[in-house]
Every structure is written in C-alpha cells, then in structure tokens.
Amino acid sequence: MPRHFLFLTFFLIFSCFGSRFVESRVPFACDPRNGLTRSLRFCRTSVPIHVRVQDLIGRLTLQEKIRLLVNNAAAVPRLGIQGYEWWSEALHGVSNVGPGTKFGGAFPGATSFPQVITTAAAFNESLWEEIGRVVSDEARAMYNGGMAGLTYWSPNVNIFRDPRWGRGQETPGEDPVLAGKYAASYVRGLQGNTGSRLKVAACCKHYTAYDLDNWNGVDRYHFNARVSKQDLEDTYNVPFKACVVEGKVASVMCSYNQVNGKPTCADPDILKNTIRGQWRLDGYIVSDCDSVGVLYNTQHYTRTPEEAAADAIKAGLDLDCGPFLAIHTERAVRGGLLREEDVNLALAYTITVQMRLGMFDGEPSAQPFGNLGPRDVCTPAHQQLALQAAHQGIVLLKNSARTLPLSTLRHHTVAVIGPNSDVTVTMIGNYAGVACGYTTPLQGISRYAKTIHQAGCLGVACNGNQLIGAAEVAARQADATVLVMGLDQSIEAEFIDRAGLLLPGRQQELVSRVAKASRGPVVLVLMCGGPVDVSFAKNDPRIGAILWVGYPGQAGGAAIADVLFGRANPGGKLPMTWYPQDYVARLPMTDMRMRAGRGYPGRTYRFYKGPVVFPFGHGMSYTTFAHTLSKAPNQFSVPIATSLYAFKNTTISSNAIRVAHTNCNDAMSLGLHVDVKNTGDMAGTHTLLVFAKPPAGNWSPNKQLIGFKKVHVTAGALQSVRLDIHVCKHLSVVDKFGIRRIPMGEHSLHIGDLKHSISLQANLEGINFNNDVPSLP
C-alpha cells in the first residue's frame, strides 16, 4: 500500500462517513448492553455465519452498503455497528504504516522481526509460522486495547524478479516454491488454527505480476505487464495460489499495474474466475490503495468513473482501499451499470470475514484471545524469537582461511566502521512499526570486545571520502575490522527502484582502503534487501569474510555480533541470485519474460545461465556437512485417469501428461531419505535444498527448487531427513499455453553434491479405450 497524496484526500472527503479507532475498546457490534440491537439475528452467535451475514445485509440501505465498500468503513449507528478501518499492516511485526494501527499509551511498540527477505533466507517453515503466531498475539492484544484492527494486509508474496526492485526486501525472494511455502506458513501463523474462526485476517499481495515501482520513467500506475500464460502459471501466480489453497488466506489484494492490457482490479479472469473460482478463496478481495481511482484517472481504462466502479465490483473486487467506490458506486447502480445484488455479494465476503474474526460477537474480552493485552507485547520470549530469526537469516557468503568466527582471546579490539555500523531503524526495513528496542551492530560487537567506531561515510549515499582517513586509522589500531556497509530506505524502498547493483557512492573505496590499512582480519557485513555486486570484495584476499544480514530487525546488532564471534553458527541461504552489475545493463525492468532467448539473459536462477556473484541458495557454515542418499525411488508409474483420446492428445504428442489427467492424491508422493552428517567440529543448522531438473525437452533448462528442510546436527553426529516429493506438484512443468504437465522420462534430483534420477512412466491401466471423449482443457 502506498502513502501517496491520493489517499490523503480520502480522509478529507470522507471524514463524515466513517470513524477512526479510538483507544477505548467497545464492542464493534452487537453490544449486549444495547437494548436496541442485542436481539438482532445477526448478533446471535448460535446462528450460522452465512445466515447472520444475509440478515445484516438485508437491513442496510443502499447508501449504508456503499459506505462499507471502502477501507474507512462508516458506522451504522442505528444497528449498533462501529466504524472500522480495514487497513493495518503486519509484514514482519505489527506496523503503524496503515491508519488502522497506532502506538502509544500501554502499547509504545511491538516486536519488530527481521525484514521478510532475511527470514526467507532461513528456509524454515516452522520459524515463519511461529513469527506469524507472535505477530498475531501482539495484534490481538493491541486490538483489545483499542489501538489496532484485525485485518492485516500482509504478507507481500510477489516474486523478486529483478534485483533492482525497491520492494524486493518485502518478499520471500525469487523462487516461487520458496515464496509459496513462506506465504502459507506465515498466513497460518497469523490466522491461527481454530477452524473457520480467525485470529487475525491476513492478506496476500500484490496480485499479480507486480514487481516494478518507479524505473527509468515508468511507474507502477502506468505499467502494463505483458506476461505469457506460461510465466503467469509457472512463476507469478504460484505464491498466490499457495496462499489461498494451502494457507487458506482471508484476503488477496489486486495490484496497480495492468496485466496484458487489463487492470488487475478490474479483470474478472484473474479475480472472480481464478482466485475465487479455481482456487476457491474463502474471503475478500481488496484493491491496493487508490487502484480503482488509478485505473480510471491514470490508466483511462473506462470512459466514466461509474464504469470503473462497476467494472471493478463485477470483476470480483469487494473492498476499495480509497474513496473511489464510496463516491461513484451509487450512481453506477442508479444508472444500471451495476446491480445492488453485486454490492450485496461484495459485502457478504467482507462481513463474513469480520464475523469469522468475532467482530459481531459482542464483548471482545469474552471471546477467544480476549485476554491478550499489553503484557503480551514485546515479551522476552517474543524478543528472543526476533533474535533467533536474525541468527537464522544471516548468510555467510565468504570465509577464507576460516577468518570467522572471531576470537575474544585474540581480537580484543575491533574497529567497527561503515554507515550502517550504528543504525537502528535501518535494521527493520520498510513497513515496520515502532520496535520494542534496538541493538545496533556497534552495541552488539561491544559486548564481545573493545570497539573503535568510525562511520567512514556520511550516510549510505557516501558522497564524499573525507571520513575515510579516520576509518583507516581505526583499522590500523584494531585486532580486527568489521565494515558494516550496504543500503537503506533512501536507496531501495517503495517507489524507489535502484539504477544499478553497486554499493552507493564511495562505499567501495571505503571498504578497499580500510581493508588495505587493517592490521587484523577484515569482515564485510552487508545490510541491504536487494543483492549488491561486491565482486571486488569477493576477489580481494584482504577481505577474509563477507556476511549478508538483510535488514535483521530490532535485535540485528546482537545477531550480527553473535555470528561474528561464533556464539551462533550461520546457516542461512540466499533467497535470490546476486548478479554482476553488467547483468542489469542488458535488460530493462519492464521486460517480464522469465525465460532466456534471442539475446535475452533470462531471470532468476531457474532461467539465467550467465555469471553470478553469488548464486541462489548459497550460504556457508562454520562447520561442514556431508549428504548420503539412504532411500530413494528409481522409477514411478504415473496413472492416467482419462480417455484414450486425451492420452493421445496429452502424452504421445508431447511425452508429458497433463496434471489434470492424472489422480493427484497422496499416492503420488515419493519419500526421499537423506542422511546429513556434521563432519566438522561445531554444531550447526543445515538447510537441505532439493532441486529437480526435468527431462530434455521444451521445459525449463535449469534445475528448480522443489523442497527444503532445516536440520540441526551436533558435531560428528548424523541426522536422517525425510523429504516428500509429490509428482504432480514438484515434478511437473508448465508449457507455453500455461498448462501444467508431468514430463515422462528421467528427472534428475540435486541435493547438495548428490544427484539421483527418477524415471517416470505413463501407466495405461486407467485409460478407457472405448471412450472417445475429447480431452479436458
């Protein structure tokens, strides 16, 4: 969601329509003390929710309905319903970016976890779910205290397609399987596990093919993403499908951009037909803020604002973040462009979510989670989880001659240098709230050694070199040097895409000069969301180690120091490819193609074959691990549950079976058993990444991630790990028509340095040779 000028007009125009949250927590609706409303049928918790929803909608006038179509939903005093602000954020902690949440009084802050790109590097589904659970605990506590809403427009699960994207830091990275697993895990943590009831309502955004903010004169409001059916099905839509189908998310947000000439918020194919039809969303669809206004005022998609309102609602949009629908929907209905029944359907989805949250159940204190309060925010356990998450997300990129870990016995004095060496809010990235407290890198290192601090630059822009001399002096005086460099929100952020991949300004000069001057080992720590071309440091023998820490959250400085001195053994893996600077010079951000061809280099590790600085999945440890494949199938027979016609149409012609033409049940899952041995002298956590490469043909030429598992192994010990490979989900590919198929033949699995082949063959026993029914699409 943006914070741009269009949204400000909403509060000016509609201050009379809705009420903002106040600090006191009275029942949102159905106050048992209100004699006028307590007997209404929609207030009876014994009545099924869908019946309660229809009862409420039936009591509303058209004008009241329309004022509920926007995020600053108006109160309905005659029915005892309070106004509600739908817009709250919880990307990596409760945030006050949206107007639905504020800090103060008994809630001065909330636990600020590492930015998503950092926790994604942990490759740990249980960690992601636990973070979501903690965030929703704190969100419910703040709701009970009158300081927050219950609908959170998080997570961002867009694919980090281009390394220059300023919002890539908000995402789980470039791989659709990783992004999908992150999405489902975090959503489960946020929403809880209480049947149809919701702890808070999550929202997966921004659907779809949204990964450009402002590049080279093209912004997200004007951009038309031209995307093939193959790339939509194979890449861009994968995490959103996982969000809905596996995570059971309560909301999906459509994006600003157009996709193939249609605004996403007015396209029934991707909203009503796909999200709600194919994936069966049980929830509501919301626009990115002012998206409906943008499709009319900026993209000029319709002739009149009434047509824009009607098109959006009929396409499947249920809620407008912004004032547009509140202004223009009534005239759209009066003019015959839209039926009141369409408005009723939109409201049914939003009100159902509110009822699943318990907002029509009376006293909040008497409901599940009603006992959560200030004591449940910023607890020691929550802050410890923030530290653990930072530990797990830090990636060791280089460690020549075992430069790390540093020793408290040998390294008594450490020079701590760089524009990010003593920062606070930089560590929490964007869409953050007010942290419980901060430990900066300088403070963290000071717990282990005496420090000499020099910034070396005036901010990350580092436009001058006048401070480098003092940094060189510090490095000469210390037993070790730690340079904390990188980016911040002035370089990469919402509406700020990067022009290139190099460190800003004179940062490279600072690093190289300090490394040359240092009398002890030199460690480069990179604090940034997107990748940086640090080839110079990778190739410089004077720089012994490189750590990438992303934006490590409120405990980032403590986590960095713990890793530097070996109290924590790094186990993170890069969730995105680190390209050389000349890569981006070869392709515009506006080219949405994933696959390489005709001079086009391709995107992400799945399709790009050129040189890299550090590859996707790269990450070292202070110990070593060895893999052994203890059990793995060599072949599998894929049943065909369709007609002979379909078999000929889908198998013989392409040597691949449509996923829709086989029975994708649990019997299609294969068990892979891997023994992981810690062959070093230090306990560590190892991430098993399992890649698959399909048989030769018109498929993806590179290996693709199909699964991962985190395992902790003590020094000298061995752990057995089972990985389930589902043939339909993990060994299928998408053809140029957007159809998912399972190629027959030899599939190659890659697990570290292990390779194993599984031969897939078509099982003809399920074919009805006497039934010549045309094949399914």
Short mmCIF file of N, CA and C in Angstrom, two decimals, residues 650-657 695-696 699 742-745:
data_model
loop_
_atom_site.label_atom_id
_atom_site.label_comp_id
_atom_site.label_asym_id
_atom_site.label_seq_id
_atom_site.Cartn_x
_atom_site.Cartn_y
_atom_site.Cartn_z
N THR A 650 -2.39 -35.69 -24.95
CA THR A 650 -1.52 -35.08 -23.95
C THR A 650 -0.22 -35.82 -23.73
N THR A 651 -0.14 -37.05 -24.09
CA THR A 651 1.06 -37.82 -23.78
C THR A 651 1.89 -38.12 -25.02
N ILE A 652 1.27 -38.68 -26.03
CA ILE A 652 2.02 -39.08 -27.22
C ILE A 652 2.58 -37.84 -27.92
N SER A 653 1.79 -36.76 -27.97
CA SER A 653 2.21 -35.60 -28.73
C SER A 653 3.35 -34.86 -28.06
N SER A 654 3.41 -34.85 -26.73
CA SER A 654 4.42 -34.04 -26.04
C SER A 654 5.24 -34.85 -25.04
N ASN A 655 4.97 -36.15 -24.95
CA ASN A 655 5.63 -37.00 -23.96
C ASN A 655 5.48 -36.45 -22.56
N ALA A 656 4.32 -35.89 -22.30
CA ALA A 656 4.02 -35.35 -20.98
C ALA A 656 2.53 -35.46 -20.73
N ILE A 657 2.15 -35.74 -19.50
CA ILE A 657 0.75 -35.91 -19.13
C ILE A 657 0.27 -34.65 -18.43
N PRO A 695 13.33 -33.92 -17.76
CA PRO A 695 14.00 -34.50 -18.93
C PRO A 695 14.21 -33.44 -20.01
N ALA A 696 15.08 -33.75 -20.90
CA ALA A 696 15.34 -32.83 -22.02
C ALA A 696 14.06 -32.60 -22.81
N TRP A 699 11.25 -27.55 -21.85
CA TRP A 699 10.90 -27.20 -20.49
C TRP A 699 11.93 -26.21 -19.97
N ILE A 742 3.23 -33.28 -16.57
CA ILE A 742 4.27 -34.11 -15.95
C ILE A 742 5.06 -34.78 -17.08
N PRO A 743 6.30 -34.37 -17.34
CA PRO A 743 7.08 -34.99 -18.41
C PRO A 743 7.46 -36.43 -18.04
N MET A 744 7.36 -37.31 -18.99
CA MET A 744 7.82 -38.68 -18.82
C MET A 744 9.33 -38.73 -19.09
N GLY A 745 10.00 -39.68 -18.44
CA GLY A 745 11.43 -39.82 -18.65
C GLY A 745 12.21 -39.59 -17.37
#
